Amino acid sequence: MTLAALTLTGCSSAALSGGSDELAAKNPLVASASFEMHRESGCGCCVSWADYLRKHGAGVDIIVNENLESFRAGQGVTDDASSCHTALVDGYVVEGHVPVGAIERLLEVKPDAIGIAMPGMPAASPGMGGTEADWEQLEVMLINTDGSLTPWKF
């Protein structure tokens, strides 16, 4: 397994990470969280999603992982849930271009689950384009402890 850590780290303070205090205030649990995002080296949209989290005040460490499929499987993420990057936060997996509202709810509710996912790479998702109104219409899935998926409302 080849892992290469990059020095693309974010601070948990919105001001230090380039985020806005207004965005951080809307999602305080995301703003105070530290994410460890695993991606393959050639994926630019993954960096865009990390920047999106940073704008909301989150700290994000990016790890280039050329064995992402194996890493993902080790976290309990099935092929049905997979996307282009896998983030870890507070004991949960956040798979793909998940909006901060869904992550905020995950961190608030703390379900008995592996995490949440936005399977595939929806064109209007955070880091891929679109607007906040578009993001609210996207389907986010809860990854249950048995690997099955159910809709995650946020």
Coordinates of C-alpha atoms in Angstrom, one line a residue:
M1 CA 0.0 0.0 0.0
T2 CA 1.4 3.4 -1.0
L3 CA 0.3 6.4 1.1
A4 CA 1.8 9.8 0.6
A5 CA 0.8 12.6 3.0
L6 CA 0.5 16.0 1.5
T7 CA 0.9 19.2 3.5
L8 CA -2.5 20.5 2.5
T9 CA -3.9 20.9 6.0
G10 CA -6.7 23.2 7.1
C11 CA -7.3 24.8 10.4
S12 CA -10.5 24.3 12.3
S13 CA -11.1 28.0 12.6
A14 CA -13.0 29.5 9.7
A15 CA -10.8 32.6 9.6
L16 CA -7.6 30.6 9.5
S17 CA -8.8 28.2 6.9
G18 CA -10.1 30.8 4.5
G19 CA -13.7 30.1 5.4
S20 CA -16.4 32.5 6.3
D21 CA -17.6 32.9 9.9
E22 CA -21.1 33.0 8.5
L23 CA -20.8 29.6 6.8
A24 CA -19.0 28.2 9.9
A25 CA -21.9 29.4 12.1
K26 CA -24.4 27.6 10.0
N27 CA -22.7 24.2 10.5
P28 CA -20.7 24.5 13.8
L29 CA -20.0 20.7 14.1
V30 CA -18.5 20.7 10.6
A31 CA -16.5 23.9 11.4
S32 CA -15.0 22.3 14.5
A33 CA -14.2 19.0 12.8
S34 CA -11.0 17.7 11.3
F35 CA -11.3 15.6 8.2
E36 CA -8.8 13.1 6.8
M37 CA -9.5 12.8 3.1
H38 CA -8.0 10.0 1.0
R39 CA -7.9 10.5 -2.7
E40 CA -5.9 9.3 -5.7
S41 CA -3.2 11.6 -7.1
G42 CA -5.0 12.7 -10.3
C43 CA -8.3 13.7 -8.8
G44 CA -8.8 17.5 -8.9
C45 CA -12.5 17.5 -7.8
C46 CA -11.4 15.9 -4.5
V47 CA -9.3 19.0 -3.8
S48 CA -12.3 21.2 -4.7
W49 CA -14.5 19.3 -2.2
A50 CA -11.8 19.8 0.5
D51 CA -11.7 23.5 -0.3
Y52 CA -15.5 23.6 0.0
L53 CA -15.2 22.1 3.5
R54 CA -12.5 24.6 4.4
K55 CA -14.8 27.4 3.4
H56 CA -17.2 26.1 6.0
G57 CA -14.4 26.2 8.7
A58 CA -13.4 22.6 8.7
G59 CA -9.8 21.3 8.9
V60 CA -8.9 18.9 6.1
D61 CA -5.8 16.8 5.8
I62 CA -5.4 15.3 2.3
I63 CA -3.7 12.0 1.9
V64 CA -2.8 10.7 -1.6
N65 CA -3.7 7.0 -1.5
E66 CA -3.1 5.0 -4.7
N67 CA -4.8 2.0 -3.1
L68 CA -8.1 3.8 -2.5
E69 CA -10.3 0.8 -3.4
S70 CA -8.6 -1.3 -0.7
F71 CA -8.7 1.5 1.8
R72 CA -12.4 2.1 1.1
A73 CA -13.2 -1.6 1.6
G74 CA -11.3 -1.6 4.9
Q75 CA -13.6 1.2 6.1
G76 CA -16.7 -0.8 5.2
V77 CA -17.6 1.1 2.1
T78 CA -19.1 -1.1 -0.6
D79 CA -18.9 -0.5 -4.4
D80 CA -22.5 0.7 -4.3
A81 CA -21.5 3.6 -2.1
S82 CA -18.2 4.5 -3.6
S83 CA -17.1 7.7 -5.1
C84 CA -13.8 9.4 -5.9
H85 CA -12.6 10.1 -2.3
T86 CA -13.1 8.8 1.2
A87 CA -13.0 11.1 4.2
L88 CA -12.9 10.1 7.9
V89 CA -14.3 12.4 10.5
D90 CA -15.2 11.7 14.2
G91 CA -15.3 7.9 13.6
Y92 CA -17.4 8.1 10.5
V93 CA -16.8 7.7 6.8
V94 CA -17.9 10.5 4.4
E95 CA -17.8 9.1 0.9
G96 CA -17.8 11.4 -2.1
H97 CA -19.1 14.9 -2.7
V98 CA -21.4 15.1 0.3
P99 CA -22.9 18.5 1.2
V100 CA -22.0 20.0 4.6
G101 CA -25.6 20.0 5.7
A102 CA -25.6 16.2 5.5
I103 CA -22.3 16.0 7.4
E104 CA -23.6 18.4 10.1
R105 CA -26.6 16.1 10.6
L106 CA -24.4 13.0 10.8
L107 CA -22.2 14.7 13.5
E108 CA -25.3 15.9 15.4
V109 CA -27.3 12.6 15.3
K110 CA -24.4 10.2 15.6
P111 CA -26.2 7.2 14.1
D112 CA -25.0 3.6 14.6
A113 CA -23.6 3.5 11.1
I114 CA -20.4 3.4 9.1
G115 CA -21.1 6.9 7.7
I116 CA -22.7 8.6 4.7
A117 CA -22.1 8.6 1.0
M118 CA -23.0 10.4 -2.2
P119 CA -22.3 7.5 -4.6
G120 CA -20.7 8.3 -8.0
M121 CA -19.8 11.8 -8.9
P122 CA -23.0 13.9 -9.4
A123 CA -22.3 16.9 -11.6
A124 CA -24.1 19.4 -9.4
S125 CA -22.5 18.3 -6.1
P126 CA -20.1 20.2 -3.9
G127 CA -16.7 20.2 -5.6
M128 CA -18.2 19.4 -8.9
G129 CA -20.3 22.6 -9.5
G130 CA -23.8 23.6 -8.8
T131 CA -25.2 25.7 -6.0
E132 CA -26.4 25.2 -2.5
A133 CA -30.0 24.8 -3.8
D134 CA -28.7 22.0 -6.2
W135 CA -26.9 20.3 -3.3
E136 CA -30.0 20.2 -1.2
Q137 CA -31.7 18.1 -3.9
L138 CA -29.0 15.5 -4.1
E139 CA -29.5 12.0 -2.6
V140 CA -27.1 11.2 0.3
M141 CA -27.1 7.7 1.6
L142 CA -26.5 6.4 5.1
I143 CA -24.0 3.5 5.1
N144 CA -25.5 1.1 7.6
T145 CA -23.2 -1.2 9.7
D146 CA -24.0 -4.1 7.4
G147 CA -22.9 -2.1 4.4
S148 CA -26.5 -1.5 3.1
L149 CA -27.6 1.9 2.0
T150 CA -30.7 3.9 3.1
P151 CA -31.6 7.5 2.2
W152 CA -30.1 10.1 4.6
K153 CA -32.3 13.2 5.0
F154 CA -30.7 16.4 6.0

